[in-house]
Amino acid sequence: MQITSPILEAEMRQGYRAQILHFPQASASPKSDYVFITDGLLVTRNDKIEFIGDYKSNINQYDNLKLVDYSGKLLLPGFIDSHMHFPQTEMLASFGEQLLDWLTDYTFPVENKFADKDYASAIAEVFLRQLYRHGTTSAMVYSSVHKTATDALFTAAQRQNMLLMAGKVCMDRNCPTWLQDTAQTAQQDSADLINTWHGKDRLHYVITPRFAPTSTEAQLAALGELAKQYPSVFIQTHLSENHNEIAWVKSLYPNRKHYLDVYDHYGLVRKGAVFGHGIHLEQDEWQCLADKGASIAFCPTSNLFLGSGLFDLAKAEQHHIPVLLATDVGGGTSFSMLRTLGEAYKICQLKGNQLDPMHGLYLMTQGAALGLGLEHHIGNLNPGTDADFVILDPMFDELSSLRFAHHHTPQDLIFGLSMLADDRATVATYIAGKPVYQAPRGDL
Ligand code: GUN
Ligand code: ZN
């Protein structure tokens, strides 16, 4: 029989007192289905959440609980960013192009630097630090075409025990030759990476054809085969982002019904497949995404920055397609999921809808986790899930202190933060129960 020491047990536990907000379940109306505890207690045990509830009525059940007092601050599940490019960290905010020229002029030259594994390792560290300081604890990430750069990213994330989903970009045409793989090497390198990383600790592999124009049919077929061989891996690619891109896909694949059909033909549309953008979809494409249970990553700052268009969130949700909010760094202009939420609101305004802030928060926490099938691990604060969470200070500067000085609802709090905040509001970010970021002013 195992004898447990009460002292040891107490040492493994850690309590946090704060205002707590999350979505414990799947919801068709996140506007009202949230849980908000004004004076809350979250208890973690090792890397998991053990308890969530009201502070005053529950604190007495714990003897000697180590407690971090974040009273007045807001504790949320760590944010999930469902579409971003780690090699593009350094080219954020590059002036003046739309998608195809932007890829040629900025993206491909920068991604070439990632042939150097040491360089990739150094940028992977910067990239993860940026995620953590913005409260993002999980992400679905495009690496470069290089296997070694992808190893570097997984290695860095593993060190922090982070739930990271990532994949090597595959492209064998319509990009500089020095960035091309082949159908065979893409399949082999991706398979090697799956065998090395997928399911190791909290890491997941994502099969990653960049987009239809940069893959031959032979490469898409090879990746489709791989997807069939490994049903638990994720898939990510781009879809219907820009009018010139769509016309190009039609000319490259004249036998396919539409853009999505290119991917569907090769078995790349399924649950766990995340399609970036989906701005200019045809009716048939919406239906196909819905039928297959695939998701769309809505990337508002990128869609505005690259002049790509206005995503129709309401239409996606009418079709019950899971929508996950994402930055698309470096087409996107900020690592902040709060800012991303603010821009999503503005896009919905232009489409004639008002995105409720709770609905938006859902798309970057529980809704995203559900779309990815990861809700038992991330996206909420339910006992038994991984202890990934962020502490925000709504009154992080003079202006926000004025804005939030008086009574506010949780909706008002999240809405105000989505318009005013960024990493300045982050007090601390925790992954698997350990702090990975603490603001310099440090409330610990
Ligand atoms: N389509 C193909 N590659 C990319 C990329 O790197 N960023 C964006 N936004 N769209 C793409
Ligand atoms: Zn992208």
Short mmCIF file of C-alpha atoms and ligand atoms in Angstrom, two decimals:
data_model
loop_
_atom_site.label_atom_id
_atom_site.label_comp_id
_atom_site.label_asym_id
_atom_site.label_seq_id
_atom_site.Cartn_x
_atom_site.Cartn_y
_atom_site.Cartn_z
CA MET A 1 0.00 0.00 0.00
CA GLN A 2 1.27 3.44 -0.86
CA ILE A 3 1.50 5.85 2.06
CA THR A 4 1.05 9.48 1.06
CA SER A 5 2.49 12.19 3.21
CA PRO A 6 0.15 15.13 3.82
CA ILE A 7 3.15 17.45 3.76
CA LEU A 8 4.29 16.19 0.37
CA GLU A 9 0.76 16.48 -0.98
CA ALA A 10 0.52 20.04 0.24
CA GLU A 11 3.85 20.82 -1.40
CA MET A 12 2.69 19.61 -4.78
CA ARG A 13 -0.38 21.82 -4.63
CA GLN A 14 -0.50 25.47 -5.53
CA GLY A 15 -3.44 27.83 -5.13
CA TYR A 16 -4.26 31.02 -7.03
CA ARG A 17 -6.77 33.61 -5.89
CA ALA A 18 -8.24 35.79 -8.66
CA GLN A 19 -11.34 36.63 -10.66
CA ILE A 20 -11.76 33.50 -12.76
CA LEU A 21 -13.46 33.20 -16.14
CA HIS A 22 -13.81 30.23 -18.49
CA PHE A 23 -16.17 28.09 -20.56
CA PRO A 24 -16.41 24.65 -18.95
CA GLN A 25 -18.34 23.05 -21.80
CA ALA A 26 -19.09 23.14 -25.50
CA SER A 27 -21.57 25.90 -26.10
CA ALA A 28 -23.80 27.13 -28.88
CA SER A 29 -24.28 30.38 -26.94
CA PRO A 30 -20.97 31.36 -25.32
CA LYS A 31 -22.43 34.83 -24.80
CA SER A 32 -24.09 33.43 -21.68
CA ASP A 33 -22.52 30.00 -21.06
CA TYR A 34 -19.40 31.17 -19.27
CA VAL A 35 -18.49 30.72 -15.60
CA PHE A 36 -17.28 33.87 -13.83
CA ILE A 37 -16.14 33.73 -10.20
CA THR A 38 -15.50 37.17 -8.76
CA ASP A 39 -13.35 35.90 -5.89
CA GLY A 40 -12.13 32.56 -7.16
CA LEU A 41 -9.70 29.84 -6.14
CA LEU A 42 -7.83 27.69 -8.65
CA VAL A 43 -5.76 24.84 -7.23
CA THR A 44 -3.18 23.02 -9.30
CA ARG A 45 -1.45 19.82 -8.39
CA ASN A 46 1.77 19.26 -10.31
CA ASP A 47 0.92 19.98 -13.94
CA LYS A 48 -2.87 19.65 -13.69
CA ILE A 49 -5.81 21.68 -12.44
CA GLU A 50 -7.27 20.03 -9.36
CA PHE A 51 -9.97 22.41 -8.23
CA ILE A 52 -11.85 25.54 -9.30
CA GLY A 53 -14.40 27.34 -7.14
CA ASP A 54 -15.21 30.21 -4.86
CA TYR A 55 -12.30 31.27 -2.64
CA LYS A 56 -14.02 31.97 0.67
CA SER A 57 -16.15 28.85 0.81
CA ASN A 58 -13.36 26.49 -0.24
CA ILE A 59 -10.06 27.74 1.12
CA ASN A 60 -10.64 26.10 4.50
CA GLN A 61 -10.50 22.62 3.06
CA TYR A 62 -6.80 23.14 2.32
CA ASP A 63 -4.17 23.09 5.06
CA ASN A 64 -0.92 24.83 4.27
CA LEU A 65 -1.89 25.63 0.71
CA LYS A 66 0.73 27.73 -1.01
CA LEU A 67 -1.23 30.63 -2.42
CA VAL A 68 -0.45 33.28 -5.01
CA ASP A 69 -2.77 36.19 -4.45
CA TYR A 70 -3.91 37.72 -7.73
CA SER A 71 -7.00 39.35 -6.19
CA GLY A 72 -8.51 41.87 -8.59
CA LYS A 73 -6.69 40.31 -11.54
CA LEU A 74 -8.33 38.06 -14.11
CA LEU A 75 -7.39 34.39 -14.50
CA LEU A 76 -8.29 32.83 -17.87
CA PRO A 77 -7.37 29.61 -19.66
CA GLY A 78 -4.18 30.11 -21.68
CA PHE A 79 -4.98 31.38 -25.17
CA ILE A 80 -4.83 29.06 -28.18
CA ASP A 81 -3.47 30.57 -31.41
CA SER A 82 -4.53 28.24 -34.19
CA HIS A 83 -2.50 29.54 -37.14
CA MET A 84 0.93 31.13 -37.15
CA HIS A 85 4.31 30.95 -38.88
CA PHE A 86 7.32 30.75 -36.61
CA PRO A 87 9.93 31.74 -39.26
CA GLN A 88 7.95 34.93 -39.96
CA THR A 89 8.51 36.33 -36.47
CA GLU A 90 11.15 38.74 -37.71
CA MET A 91 9.18 39.97 -40.75
CA LEU A 92 6.05 41.10 -38.95
CA ALA A 93 4.90 44.46 -40.33
CA SER A 94 6.61 44.39 -43.73
CA PHE A 95 5.16 47.12 -45.93
CA GLY A 96 2.86 47.25 -48.83
CA GLU A 97 2.01 43.98 -50.57
CA GLN A 98 -0.85 41.57 -51.01
CA LEU A 99 -0.44 37.84 -50.53
CA LEU A 100 1.43 36.55 -53.58
CA ASP A 101 3.95 39.41 -53.85
CA TRP A 102 4.34 39.45 -50.08
CA LEU A 103 5.31 35.77 -50.16
CA THR A 104 7.86 36.35 -52.92
CA ASP A 105 9.36 39.58 -51.64
CA TYR A 106 9.45 39.00 -47.89
CA THR A 107 8.45 35.49 -46.81
CA PHE A 108 10.56 33.20 -48.96
CA PRO A 109 13.85 35.08 -48.40
CA VAL A 110 13.31 35.05 -44.63
CA GLU A 111 12.31 31.39 -44.50
CA ASN A 112 15.56 30.50 -46.29
CA LYS A 113 17.50 31.55 -43.19
CA PHE A 114 15.96 28.59 -41.36
CA ALA A 115 18.19 26.15 -43.22
CA ASP A 116 20.60 27.03 -40.41
CA LYS A 117 19.56 25.02 -37.36
CA ASP A 118 21.27 27.34 -34.89
CA TYR A 119 19.43 30.31 -36.35
CA ALA A 120 16.15 28.40 -36.18
CA SER A 121 16.81 27.48 -32.54
CA ALA A 122 17.49 31.11 -31.62
CA ILE A 123 14.29 32.34 -33.32
CA ALA A 124 12.27 29.49 -31.79
CA GLU A 125 13.20 30.86 -28.37
CA VAL A 126 12.14 34.39 -29.34
CA PHE A 127 8.91 33.06 -30.85
CA LEU A 128 7.92 31.12 -27.72
CA ARG A 129 8.81 34.04 -25.47
CA GLN A 130 6.51 36.26 -27.53
CA LEU A 131 3.69 33.74 -27.20
CA TYR A 132 4.04 33.53 -23.43
CA ARG A 133 4.25 37.26 -22.82
CA HIS A 134 0.96 37.60 -24.72
CA GLY A 135 -0.75 34.85 -22.71
CA THR A 136 -0.73 32.24 -25.47
CA THR A 137 0.03 28.78 -24.15
CA SER A 138 -0.77 26.59 -27.19
CA ALA A 139 -0.42 27.18 -30.90
CA MET A 140 -0.68 25.46 -34.26
CA VAL A 141 2.44 26.50 -36.11
CA TYR A 142 3.98 26.36 -39.58
CA SER A 143 7.73 25.85 -39.51
CA SER A 144 9.84 26.40 -42.66
CA VAL A 145 10.47 23.70 -45.24
CA HIS A 146 13.44 22.53 -43.19
CA LYS A 147 13.25 19.45 -41.03
CA THR A 148 15.98 20.73 -38.73
CA ALA A 149 14.13 24.01 -38.09
CA THR A 150 11.07 21.98 -37.13
CA ASP A 151 13.17 19.88 -34.76
CA ALA A 152 14.44 23.12 -33.24
CA LEU A 153 10.92 24.40 -32.61
CA PHE A 154 9.71 21.15 -31.05
CA THR A 155 12.84 20.97 -28.89
CA ALA A 156 12.23 24.48 -27.53
CA ALA A 157 8.54 23.78 -26.82
CA GLN A 158 9.30 20.46 -25.17
CA ARG A 159 11.65 22.20 -22.76
CA GLN A 160 8.66 24.24 -21.49
CA ASN A 161 6.32 21.23 -21.49
CA MET A 162 4.09 23.16 -23.87
CA LEU A 163 1.21 21.77 -25.91
CA LEU A 164 2.48 22.73 -29.35
CA MET A 165 1.16 21.57 -32.72
CA ALA A 166 3.62 22.13 -35.55
CA GLY A 167 4.74 20.86 -38.90
CA LYS A 168 7.36 21.22 -41.58
CA VAL A 169 6.07 23.21 -44.56
CA CYS A 170 5.97 21.14 -47.76
CA MET A 171 6.40 22.82 -51.17
CA ASP A 172 7.82 21.41 -54.37
CA ARG A 173 6.96 24.05 -56.99
CA ASN A 174 6.20 27.75 -57.53
CA CYS A 175 8.71 28.95 -54.98
CA PRO A 176 12.49 29.44 -55.12
CA THR A 177 14.31 26.18 -55.84
CA TRP A 178 16.38 26.62 -52.68
CA LEU A 179 13.17 26.27 -50.64
CA GLN A 180 11.76 23.26 -52.43
CA ASP A 181 11.45 19.70 -51.23
CA THR A 182 9.96 16.92 -53.38
CA ALA A 183 6.94 14.67 -53.03
CA GLN A 184 9.18 11.92 -51.64
CA THR A 185 11.32 14.03 -49.28
CA ALA A 186 8.24 15.87 -47.98
CA GLN A 187 6.62 12.55 -47.15
CA GLN A 188 9.78 11.06 -45.66
CA ASP A 189 10.79 14.11 -43.61
CA SER A 190 7.23 14.56 -42.32
CA ALA A 191 7.07 10.86 -41.39
CA ASP A 192 10.41 11.13 -39.57
CA LEU A 193 9.16 14.17 -37.66
CA ILE A 194 5.91 12.37 -36.77
CA ASN A 195 7.89 9.43 -35.43
CA THR A 196 10.19 11.68 -33.43
CA TRP A 197 7.70 14.15 -32.01
CA HIS A 198 4.02 13.23 -32.37
CA GLY A 199 2.62 12.20 -29.00
CA LYS A 200 5.88 12.90 -27.21
CA ASP A 201 5.05 14.79 -24.00
CA ARG A 202 2.48 17.40 -25.11
CA LEU A 203 3.62 17.74 -28.72
CA HIS A 204 1.52 17.07 -31.81
CA TYR A 205 2.53 16.86 -35.44
CA VAL A 206 0.71 18.77 -38.19
CA ILE A 207 1.01 17.70 -41.83
CA THR A 208 1.63 21.04 -43.57
CA PRO A 209 1.39 21.54 -47.33
CA ARG A 210 1.89 25.34 -47.53
CA PHE A 211 -1.00 25.82 -50.00
CA ALA A 212 -2.19 24.25 -53.23
CA PRO A 213 -0.08 26.44 -55.58
CA THR A 214 3.24 25.37 -54.03
CA SER A 215 2.56 21.62 -54.10
CA THR A 216 2.41 19.32 -57.11
CA GLU A 217 -0.39 16.80 -57.27
CA ALA A 218 2.23 14.14 -56.52
CA GLN A 219 3.15 15.93 -53.29
CA LEU A 220 -0.46 16.34 -52.17
CA ALA A 221 -1.03 12.65 -52.93
CA ALA A 222 2.03 11.69 -50.85
CA LEU A 223 0.84 13.84 -47.93
CA GLY A 224 -2.68 12.42 -48.24
CA GLU A 225 -1.18 8.94 -47.92
CA LEU A 226 0.70 10.03 -44.84
CA ALA A 227 -2.47 11.51 -43.32
CA LYS A 228 -4.22 8.18 -43.85
CA GLN A 229 -1.34 6.31 -42.27
CA TYR A 230 -1.38 8.61 -39.19
CA PRO A 231 -5.04 9.41 -38.42
CA SER A 232 -4.22 11.20 -35.16
CA VAL A 233 -1.99 13.88 -36.68
CA PHE A 234 -3.36 17.31 -37.49
CA ILE A 235 -3.35 18.90 -40.95
CA GLN A 236 -2.96 22.60 -41.76
CA THR A 237 -2.85 24.62 -44.94
CA HIS A 238 -4.18 27.84 -46.49
CA LEU A 239 -7.50 28.14 -48.30
CA SER A 240 -9.21 30.85 -50.30
CA GLU A 241 -7.44 33.85 -48.83
CA ASN A 242 -6.96 36.12 -51.85
CA HIS A 243 -8.67 36.46 -55.25
CA ASN A 244 -5.45 36.12 -57.29
CA GLU A 245 -4.52 33.05 -55.30
CA ILE A 246 -7.91 31.45 -56.01
CA ALA A 247 -7.64 32.16 -59.75
CA TRP A 248 -4.15 30.62 -59.70
CA VAL A 249 -5.40 27.47 -57.98
CA LYS A 250 -8.18 27.15 -60.58
CA SER A 251 -5.62 27.37 -63.40
CA LEU A 252 -3.27 24.85 -61.74
CA TYR A 253 -6.01 22.33 -60.93
CA PRO A 254 -8.55 22.62 -63.76
CA ASN A 255 -10.12 19.25 -62.94
CA ARG A 256 -11.06 20.11 -59.39
CA LYS A 257 -14.50 21.52 -58.52
CA HIS A 258 -13.11 24.31 -56.36
CA TYR A 259 -10.11 25.22 -54.17
CA LEU A 260 -11.09 22.98 -51.25
CA ASP A 261 -11.68 20.07 -53.62
CA VAL A 262 -7.93 20.10 -54.37
CA TYR A 263 -7.28 19.14 -50.75
CA ASP A 264 -10.34 16.92 -50.42
CA HIS A 265 -9.33 14.90 -53.48
CA TYR A 266 -6.16 13.87 -51.63
CA GLY A 267 -7.81 13.07 -48.30
CA LEU A 268 -6.65 16.24 -46.55
CA VAL A 269 -10.06 17.48 -45.35
CA ARG A 270 -11.10 15.89 -42.06
CA LYS A 271 -11.57 16.65 -38.36
CA GLY A 272 -8.27 18.00 -37.09
CA ALA A 273 -7.60 19.77 -40.40
CA VAL A 274 -7.34 23.54 -39.92
CA PHE A 275 -7.72 25.71 -43.02
CA GLY A 276 -6.30 29.21 -42.73
CA HIS A 277 -8.57 32.07 -43.85
CA GLY A 278 -11.43 30.67 -45.99
CA ILE A 279 -12.54 34.19 -46.87
CA HIS A 280 -13.93 33.71 -50.38
CA LEU A 281 -15.52 30.27 -50.18
CA GLU A 282 -18.15 28.93 -52.56
CA GLN A 283 -21.31 27.38 -51.15
CA ASP A 284 -20.05 23.89 -51.91
CA GLU A 285 -16.85 24.53 -49.97
CA TRP A 286 -18.70 25.62 -46.83
CA GLN A 287 -20.73 22.44 -47.06
CA CYS A 288 -17.70 20.23 -47.60
CA LEU A 289 -15.93 21.69 -44.54
CA ALA A 290 -19.08 21.10 -42.48
CA ASP A 291 -19.54 17.53 -43.74
CA LYS A 292 -15.93 16.62 -42.98
CA GLY A 293 -15.75 18.30 -39.54
CA ALA A 294 -12.78 20.46 -40.58
CA SER A 295 -12.05 23.85 -39.00
CA ILE A 296 -11.26 27.35 -40.22
CA ALA A 297 -8.64 29.60 -38.65
CA PHE A 298 -9.97 33.17 -38.70
CA CYS A 299 -6.98 35.53 -38.87
CA PRO A 300 -8.36 39.08 -38.71
CA THR A 301 -5.17 41.14 -38.42
CA SER A 302 -3.63 39.27 -41.35
CA ASN A 303 -6.76 39.52 -43.47
CA LEU A 304 -6.80 43.29 -42.99
CA PHE A 305 -3.04 43.77 -43.30
CA LEU A 306 -2.72 41.81 -46.56
CA GLY A 307 -5.97 43.29 -47.88
CA SER A 308 -7.35 39.78 -48.28
CA GLY A 309 -10.98 40.39 -47.35
CA LEU A 310 -13.57 40.05 -44.61
CA PHE A 311 -14.20 36.58 -43.20
CA ASP A 312 -17.86 35.65 -42.78
CA LEU A 313 -17.94 34.27 -39.22
CA ALA A 314 -21.73 34.16 -39.08
CA LYS A 315 -21.88 32.04 -42.22
CA ALA A 316 -19.28 29.60 -40.91
CA GLU A 317 -21.26 29.20 -37.72
CA GLN A 318 -24.54 28.74 -39.59
CA HIS A 319 -22.81 25.73 -41.16
CA HIS A 320 -21.57 24.56 -37.73
CA ILE A 321 -17.96 24.76 -38.89
CA PRO A 322 -15.60 25.19 -35.92
CA VAL A 323 -13.87 28.56 -36.19
CA LEU A 324 -10.64 29.12 -34.30
CA LEU A 325 -9.18 32.56 -33.81
CA ALA A 326 -5.56 33.05 -34.89
CA THR A 327 -2.90 35.70 -35.42
CA ASP A 328 -1.25 34.36 -38.60
CA VAL A 329 2.03 35.96 -37.54
CA GLY A 330 3.76 37.32 -39.72
CA GLY A 331 0.93 38.12 -42.16
CA GLY A 332 -0.81 39.03 -38.92
CA THR A 333 0.51 42.10 -37.16
CA SER A 334 0.48 41.12 -33.50
CA PHE A 335 1.13 38.14 -31.25
CA SER A 336 -1.70 39.36 -29.02
CA MET A 337 -4.85 37.24 -29.12
CA LEU A 338 -6.64 40.09 -27.34
CA ARG A 339 -5.82 42.48 -30.18
CA THR A 340 -6.77 39.76 -32.63
CA LEU A 341 -10.15 39.54 -30.93
CA GLY A 342 -10.53 43.32 -31.23
CA GLU A 343 -9.87 43.17 -34.99
CA ALA A 344 -12.26 40.21 -35.33
CA TYR A 345 -14.95 42.40 -33.79
CA LYS A 346 -14.28 45.12 -36.36
CA ILE A 347 -14.44 42.69 -39.28
CA CYS A 348 -17.77 41.37 -37.99
CA GLN A 349 -19.00 44.97 -37.74
CA LEU A 350 -18.20 45.45 -41.42
CA LYS A 351 -20.13 42.25 -42.17
CA GLY A 352 -23.12 43.65 -40.28
CA ASN A 353 -22.73 41.52 -37.13
CA GLN A 354 -21.62 42.25 -33.61
CA LEU A 355 -19.21 39.69 -32.25
CA ASP A 356 -20.01 39.30 -28.57
CA PRO A 357 -16.73 39.46 -26.62
CA MET A 358 -17.54 36.21 -24.78
CA HIS A 359 -18.13 34.52 -28.09
CA GLY A 360 -14.74 35.84 -29.24
CA LEU A 361 -13.03 34.64 -26.07
CA TYR A 362 -14.58 31.21 -26.65
CA LEU A 363 -12.96 31.06 -30.13
CA MET A 364 -9.50 31.44 -28.56
CA THR A 365 -10.03 29.07 -25.62
CA GLN A 366 -12.65 26.33 -25.26
CA GLY A 367 -14.06 26.64 -28.80
CA ALA A 368 -10.58 26.28 -30.28
CA ALA A 369 -9.82 23.28 -28.06
CA LEU A 370 -13.09 21.63 -29.11
CA GLY A 371 -12.35 22.22 -32.80
CA LEU A 372 -9.00 20.49 -32.29
CA GLY A 373 -10.41 17.70 -30.08
CA LEU A 374 -8.16 18.85 -27.21
CA GLU A 375 -10.80 20.03 -24.73
CA HIS A 376 -9.77 17.43 -22.15
CA HIS A 377 -6.34 19.06 -22.01
CA ILE A 378 -6.58 22.77 -22.83
CA GLY A 379 -9.02 25.60 -23.44
CA ASN A 380 -10.82 25.54 -20.07
CA LEU A 381 -10.08 25.31 -16.34
CA ASN A 382 -11.89 22.08 -15.57
CA PRO A 383 -10.28 19.81 -12.95
CA GLY A 384 -8.10 17.19 -14.65
CA THR A 385 -7.05 19.45 -17.53
CA ASP A 386 -3.52 20.75 -17.96
CA ALA A 387 -2.67 23.77 -15.81
CA ASP A 388 -2.20 26.28 -18.66
CA PHE A 389 -3.55 29.69 -17.73
CA VAL A 390 -2.91 33.42 -17.91
CA ILE A 391 -3.34 36.21 -15.39
CA LEU A 392 -4.33 39.59 -16.81
CA ASP A 393 -4.40 42.96 -15.11
CA PRO A 394 -7.31 44.86 -16.67
CA MET A 395 -5.97 48.09 -15.17
CA PHE A 396 -2.53 47.84 -16.71
CA ASP A 397 -2.00 51.52 -17.50
CA GLU A 398 -3.51 54.94 -16.93
CA LEU A 399 -6.14 54.71 -19.64
CA SER A 400 -7.29 51.18 -18.81
CA SER A 401 -7.39 52.11 -15.11
CA LEU A 402 -9.77 54.92 -15.97
CA ARG A 403 -11.83 52.66 -18.27
CA PHE A 404 -12.21 49.91 -15.67
CA ALA A 405 -12.43 52.08 -12.55
CA HIS A 406 -16.16 51.52 -12.17
CA HIS A 407 -18.33 48.45 -12.13
CA HIS A 408 -18.09 46.33 -15.23
CA THR A 409 -19.54 43.03 -16.41
CA PRO A 410 -17.29 40.19 -17.61
CA GLN A 411 -18.38 41.05 -21.18
CA ASP A 412 -17.33 44.65 -20.72
CA LEU A 413 -14.01 43.56 -19.25
CA ILE A 414 -13.15 41.28 -22.16
CA PHE A 415 -14.40 43.78 -24.72
CA GLY A 416 -12.38 46.62 -23.22
CA LEU A 417 -9.29 44.40 -23.07
CA SER A 418 -9.77 43.36 -26.70
CA MET A 419 -9.66 47.02 -27.75
CA LEU A 420 -7.10 48.42 -25.32
CA ALA A 421 -4.79 45.64 -24.20
CA ASP A 422 -1.89 43.61 -25.48
CA ASP A 423 1.08 42.06 -23.65
CA ARG A 424 1.08 45.01 -21.24
CA ALA A 425 -1.92 43.43 -19.52
CA THR A 426 -0.21 40.07 -18.92
CA VAL A 427 0.86 39.63 -15.31
CA ALA A 428 1.92 35.99 -15.63
CA THR A 429 1.52 32.99 -17.89
CA TYR A 430 1.61 29.41 -16.63
CA ILE A 431 2.17 26.24 -18.62
CA ALA A 432 1.61 22.85 -16.99
CA GLY A 433 1.58 24.57 -13.61
CA LYS A 434 4.87 26.45 -14.06
CA PRO A 435 5.32 30.15 -14.74
CA VAL A 436 6.81 30.72 -18.20
CA TYR A 437 6.35 34.49 -18.12
CA GLN A 438 6.10 37.03 -15.33
CA ALA A 439 5.71 40.73 -15.99
CA PRO A 440 8.71 42.75 -14.86
CA ARG A 441 6.57 44.61 -12.34
CA GLY A 442 5.93 41.13 -10.88
CA ASP A 443 2.94 40.66 -8.62
CA LEU A 444 4.30 37.39 -7.28
N1 GUN B 1 -0.50 31.36 -48.15
C1 GUN B 1 0.58 30.59 -48.40
N2 GUN B 1 1.58 30.85 -47.55
C2 GUN B 1 1.13 31.81 -46.74
C3 GUN B 1 1.72 32.50 -45.63
O1 GUN B 1 2.86 32.28 -45.22
N3 GUN B 1 0.92 33.44 -45.02
C4 GUN B 1 -0.34 33.69 -45.44
N4 GUN B 1 -1.05 34.61 -44.80
N5 GUN B 1 -0.89 33.07 -46.48
C5 GUN B 1 -0.17 32.14 -47.13
ZN ZN B 2 -0.68 31.60 -42.70
#
